[in-house]
Amino acid sequence: MRGGLIQENNRRFLGDCAGNHHHLELPIAEAYVPLQASQSRQLYAARKDIGNRPAPASNDRRESLGFTEFSAPEHNPQIVLDQIFHVCQAADQRGVILLGEPGAGKTTGARQVAWQLASGHRTPAELGLPAGMRPVFLRLRNLKPTTISASGTAVDALKQFLRQEVHCPGEPTGQQDPCDALWDNPGGLLWIIDGLDEVVDPQLRAIVSGWIQETLQHRLRDYFLVTCRFQGYRSEDVALGGRFVEFHVEGLSDDQVREFINRWFMAANSKLHVSDRSKATAIATADAQTLVQILTTPAYQSRSMRELVTNPLLLTILCIVYHEERNLPTARAELYQHCVRVLLGLWRKDLYSGRVPQGVLQPFDIEAAQSVLARLAWWLHQAEKRTAGDLQDLAAEATLGLQQVSQQSGLGLDGQQFVDRMREESGILAFSGQGTGALGFLHLSFQEFLAADHAVRESLSAQLATKVPDSWWQEVALLSLRRSKAYCGQFFADMLACGLAEQHQDLAQRCLTESLYFVPDPFLRVLRSGESTVQRKHAVLRLLLGRQDQVPGLADLCTQFLASPDLRGIATELLASLGRSPRKSRTPEPFEVVVDGRTGVTFVWIPPGKFTMGAGKDSPYKPGQTVEIPQGFYLGKYPVTNEQYGRFLQATAGNSKPPAFWDDRKFNQPQQPVVGVSWYDAVAYAEWAEGRLPSDAEWEYACRAGSDKNYCFGD
């Protein structure tokens, strides 16, 4: 696995621990968390006939493992990775293609299967394999294009590659070339072929795929396990066909994340405190519990952050960051910065420490390297959904970036060398499998973060402000607002100038919410300018709700706006929030606005009156029914926001639980309406807010706003 996770002897690197420069290794059995895999849904449609076959001898085993996919294609159960050949056995197949995202654990899981079989920790029967089978592990990244292009049969070509990989010149005479002994093993071979996507040229990849299929056809005792990234497999020329059962590596579950973290810290501390096992256990337990608590906070439950937590490689980076600094940022931008630093610094040092002759691994300036990577990320992001680029194009961009950094950075001026170093030494760049020499970042989050970094470095706020409505650019824009106060101020000015506040109020609000700095000057300039439209001023005033205390002179401006019919409502609301129109004991004026300081809810007074209730075929009331509202009441002017509901959850901790979608980034921004709330939750919230839910009549009376039509604005 790229990034130094797995060494050839099945030992796992733990990283530079606590800044003490400890280079730690441990047997893979101590750190490995069994991965989950799910059978491809595409395969169900292609193999519906399996369910109609007579039950094979392994049927009992299949049922005991909970497999129902052969008779119920709509289900897609997950299984532990080392059980995949039991599924093959039930399907009467001998090949598995294991697909997954970068860092998902494909190589680690494949190595674990090989190690279990080779070490005797598991028998072939326990893994769903024939007795006497021996594993061979081949990394296709070591396969030279000249070898692929050489003449000969597919079976001969694969044997030649096997001979190349198992040749051991340092072993005693007679043991240097075990290829023939393996090839003729009576029990057959389990071919574990890692990284089909690492054959970069798609045409050569198709040839290698042909080798595998032909060898499977001619060597009837052999089984195959092939790993590949999704993007490197979605071609008819490359796909291994119906003889291979397709599995997808799943992200770690919550329980697996906890187990992974516990094992990681136990292993790290047992190496650091060899002489005091009780101390090691106590420290490891405390560290693991703290990190798990951090990772279960709402900040880490959004979709993009969850992808980091559930990816084994990226979770390892999080463990290293926490172990080194005793803390983990909860803001995305700060976390990505730490991860990039680990990949460029600590991980690189770990990967080569003690294994590369002095002078071979040249030091470089991490900040300079990040600036060049930021330029590459910005270039990649210019095309919609582009997460990988041609090696030559990336090298050309890197060359331009290297010309702008100090010559003492240790990076040189060769863009090709830079890209290779970032791929080989840090793993932050990796082959994507999309085409010849296509490279991309290890995770889209890193591309977005580094593109935002470039925008800040080059003062590209005007470009980003216009791109915010494009979902492809939203995360880049938001991440850019976590770096510089001067940049934030300029971004807000550009955002207002391009009309984002009027046209996309929710996005403008989100930019303000996620910004590290709030700079009021751009907003005040709009409010004071005689050239600003009423619509823009109204939108700006809406944005300032909740931030009114941070805007000097806002109360005086709102007092002036009371004379404007279009601005009077929002100005009144802001003045109320500033304490300029507190609730009085007298009878409120119709539609008077007040803000409750404890809940943060804005209320508007609805005066008593009569109205015609009920309309439309779905209404439970007959059209024309007159209903009287004898007493006036205060009604919340807006839907309850996540921020307001969060106050309730905090005040009633232990007696209330977060609603559905509370951790979903699409719905959990502070100023968005809270969703996923049950009727009972709503009642509990209303009681906590010292109010109640409106009756049907009160609700319709307020919504009709004096209209006798189906809606307040007509039919």
PDB file of N, CA, C and O in Angstrom, residues 424-449:
ATOM      1  N   GLU A 424       6.136   8.666  -5.285  1.00  0.00           N
ATOM      2  CA  GLU A 424       6.898   7.560  -4.712  1.00  0.00           C
ATOM      3  C   GLU A 424       7.246   7.781  -3.244  1.00  0.00           C
ATOM      4  O   GLU A 424       7.282   6.828  -2.461  1.00  0.00           O
ATOM      5  N   GLU A 425       7.516   9.034  -2.847  1.00  0.00           N
ATOM      6  CA  GLU A 425       8.018   9.285  -1.509  1.00  0.00           C
ATOM      7  C   GLU A 425       6.933   9.689  -0.518  1.00  0.00           C
ATOM      8  O   GLU A 425       7.082   9.469   0.679  1.00  0.00           O
ATOM      9  N   SER A 426       5.857  10.315  -0.988  1.00  0.00           N
ATOM     10  CA  SER A 426       4.817  10.753  -0.057  1.00  0.00           C
ATOM     11  C   SER A 426       3.494  10.042  -0.273  1.00  0.00           C
ATOM     12  O   SER A 426       2.702   9.910   0.653  1.00  0.00           O
ATOM     13  N   GLY A 427       3.231   9.609  -1.506  1.00  0.00           N
ATOM     14  CA  GLY A 427       1.965   8.943  -1.782  1.00  0.00           C
ATOM     15  C   GLY A 427       0.789   9.879  -1.921  1.00  0.00           C
ATOM     16  O   GLY A 427      -0.344   9.431  -2.070  1.00  0.00           O
ATOM     17  N   ILE A 428       1.038  11.202  -1.876  1.00  0.00           N
ATOM     18  CA  ILE A 428      -0.085  12.127  -2.003  1.00  0.00           C
ATOM     19  C   ILE A 428      -0.603  12.160  -3.430  1.00  0.00           C
ATOM     20  O   ILE A 428      -1.754  12.509  -3.684  1.00  0.00           O
ATOM     21  N   LEU A 429       0.242  11.783  -4.400  1.00  0.00           N
ATOM     22  CA  LEU A 429      -0.177  11.575  -5.779  1.00  0.00           C
ATOM     23  C   LEU A 429      -0.109  10.087  -6.078  1.00  0.00           C
ATOM     24  O   LEU A 429       0.774   9.385  -5.584  1.00  0.00           O
ATOM     25  N   ALA A 430      -1.034   9.605  -6.891  1.00  0.00           N
ATOM     26  CA  ALA A 430      -1.059   8.182  -7.220  1.00  0.00           C
ATOM     27  C   ALA A 430      -1.652   8.002  -8.603  1.00  0.00           C
ATOM     28  O   ALA A 430      -2.445   8.821  -9.073  1.00  0.00           O
ATOM     29  N   PHE A 431      -1.249   6.922  -9.268  1.00  0.00           N
ATOM     30  CA  PHE A 431      -1.849   6.599 -10.554  1.00  0.00           C
ATOM     31  C   PHE A 431      -3.329   6.321 -10.362  1.00  0.00           C
ATOM     32  O   PHE A 431      -3.738   5.639  -9.419  1.00  0.00           O
ATOM     33  N   SER A 432      -4.129   6.852 -11.260  1.00  0.00           N
ATOM     34  CA  SER A 432      -5.581   6.747 -11.113  1.00  0.00           C
ATOM     35  C   SER A 432      -6.172   5.585 -11.876  1.00  0.00           C
ATOM     36  O   SER A 432      -7.286   5.166 -11.608  1.00  0.00           O
ATOM     37  N   GLY A 433      -5.464   5.088 -12.861  1.00  0.00           N
ATOM     38  CA  GLY A 433      -6.016   4.025 -13.681  1.00  0.00           C
ATOM     39  C   GLY A 433      -6.926   4.526 -14.786  1.00  0.00           C
ATOM     40  O   GLY A 433      -7.526   3.742 -15.504  1.00  0.00           O
ATOM     41  N   GLN A 434      -7.042   5.849 -14.966  1.00  0.00           N
ATOM     42  CA  GLN A 434      -7.949   6.391 -15.987  1.00  0.00           C
ATOM     43  C   GLN A 434      -7.338   6.358 -17.383  1.00  0.00           C
ATOM     44  O   GLN A 434      -8.037   6.456 -18.370  1.00  0.00           O
ATOM     45  N   GLY A 435      -6.035   6.251 -17.471  1.00  0.00           N
ATOM     46  CA  GLY A 435      -5.415   6.259 -18.790  1.00  0.00           C
ATOM     47  C   GLY A 435      -3.916   6.271 -18.657  1.00  0.00           C
ATOM     48  O   GLY A 435      -3.359   6.146 -17.574  1.00  0.00           O
ATOM     49  N   THR A 436      -3.233   6.395 -19.773  1.00  0.00           N
ATOM     50  CA  THR A 436      -1.788   6.357 -19.767  1.00  0.00           C
ATOM     51  C   THR A 436      -1.222   7.481 -18.917  1.00  0.00           C
ATOM     52  O   THR A 436      -1.395   8.651 -19.196  1.00  0.00           O
ATOM     53  N   GLY A 437      -0.513   7.108 -17.858  1.00  0.00           N
ATOM     54  CA  GLY A 437       0.149   8.093 -17.026  1.00  0.00           C
ATOM     55  C   GLY A 437      -0.785   9.020 -16.287  1.00  0.00           C
ATOM     56  O   GLY A 437      -0.369  10.109 -15.890  1.00  0.00           O
ATOM     57  N   ALA A 438      -2.041   8.656 -16.075  1.00  0.00           N
ATOM     58  CA  ALA A 438      -2.975   9.535 -15.381  1.00  0.00           C
ATOM     59  C   ALA A 438      -2.706   9.493 -13.885  1.00  0.00           C
ATOM     60  O   ALA A 438      -2.706   8.435 -13.265  1.00  0.00           O
ATOM     61  N   LEU A 439      -2.472  10.670 -13.306  1.00  0.00           N
ATOM     62  CA  LEU A 439      -2.179  10.790 -11.888  1.00  0.00           C
ATOM     63  C   LEU A 439      -3.215  11.693 -11.224  1.00  0.00           C
ATOM     64  O   LEU A 439      -3.720  12.623 -11.848  1.00  0.00           O
ATOM     65  N   GLY A 440      -3.487  11.414  -9.967  1.00  0.00           N
ATOM     66  CA  GLY A 440      -4.382  12.270  -9.213  1.00  0.00           C
ATOM     67  C   GLY A 440      -4.000  12.262  -7.747  1.00  0.00           C
ATOM     68  O   GLY A 440      -3.089  11.532  -7.334  1.00  0.00           O
ATOM     69  N   PHE A 441      -4.700  13.042  -6.950  1.00  0.00           N
ATOM     70  CA  PHE A 441      -4.427  13.082  -5.525  1.00  0.00           C
ATOM     71  C   PHE A 441      -5.046  11.868  -4.836  1.00  0.00           C
ATOM     72  O   PHE A 441      -6.017  11.277  -5.323  1.00  0.00           O
ATOM     73  N   LEU A 442      -4.447  11.527  -3.708  1.00  0.00           N
ATOM     74  CA  LEU A 442      -4.869  10.341  -2.966  1.00  0.00           C
ATOM     75  C   LEU A 442      -6.356  10.379  -2.642  1.00  0.00           C
ATOM     76  O   LEU A 442      -7.019   9.354  -2.619  1.00  0.00           O
ATOM     77  N   HIS A 443      -6.898  11.566  -2.405  1.00  0.00           N
ATOM     78  CA  HIS A 443      -8.306  11.718  -2.062  1.00  0.00           C
ATOM     79  C   HIS A 443      -8.765  13.068  -2.598  1.00  0.00           C
ATOM     80  O   HIS A 443      -7.995  14.031  -2.615  1.00  0.00           O
ATOM     81  N   LEU A 444     -10.012  13.151  -3.045  1.00  0.00           N
ATOM     82  CA  LEU A 444     -10.536  14.398  -3.592  1.00  0.00           C
ATOM     83  C   LEU A 444     -10.420  15.534  -2.580  1.00  0.00           C
ATOM     84  O   LEU A 444     -10.212  16.692  -2.953  1.00  0.00           O
ATOM     85  N   SER A 445     -10.547  15.221  -1.288  1.00  0.00           N
ATOM     86  CA  SER A 445     -10.438  16.264  -0.264  1.00  0.00           C
ATOM     87  C   SER A 445      -9.100  16.981  -0.342  1.00  0.00           C
ATOM     88  O   SER A 445      -9.019  18.198  -0.124  1.00  0.00           O
ATOM     89  N   PHE A 446      -8.024  16.245  -0.643  1.00  0.00           N
ATOM     90  CA  PHE A 446      -6.715  16.878  -0.756  1.00  0.00           C
ATOM     91  C   PHE A 446      -6.644  17.783  -1.980  1.00  0.00           C
ATOM     92  O   PHE A 446      -6.038  18.854  -1.939  1.00  0.00           O
ATOM     93  N   GLN A 447      -7.271  17.369  -3.062  1.00  0.00           N
ATOM     94  CA  GLN A 447      -7.310  18.221  -4.255  1.00  0.00           C
ATOM     95  C   GLN A 447      -8.069  19.504  -3.950  1.00  0.00           C
ATOM     96  O   GLN A 447      -7.620  20.607  -4.317  1.00  0.00           O
ATOM     97  N   GLU A 448      -9.208  19.397  -3.285  1.00  0.00           N
ATOM     98  CA  GLU A 448     -10.002  20.579  -2.955  1.00  0.00           C
ATOM     99  C   GLU A 448      -9.247  21.497  -1.999  1.00  0.00           C
ATOM    100  O   GLU A 448      -9.221  22.723  -2.184  1.00  0.00           O
ATOM    101  N   PHE A 449      -8.631  20.916  -0.974  1.00  0.00           N
ATOM    102  CA  PHE A 449      -7.897  21.732  -0.006  1.00  0.00           C
ATOM    103  C   PHE A 449      -6.725  22.457  -0.667  1.00  0.00           C
ATOM    104  O   PHE A 449      -6.515  23.660  -0.448  1.00  0.00           O
TER     105      PHE A 449
END
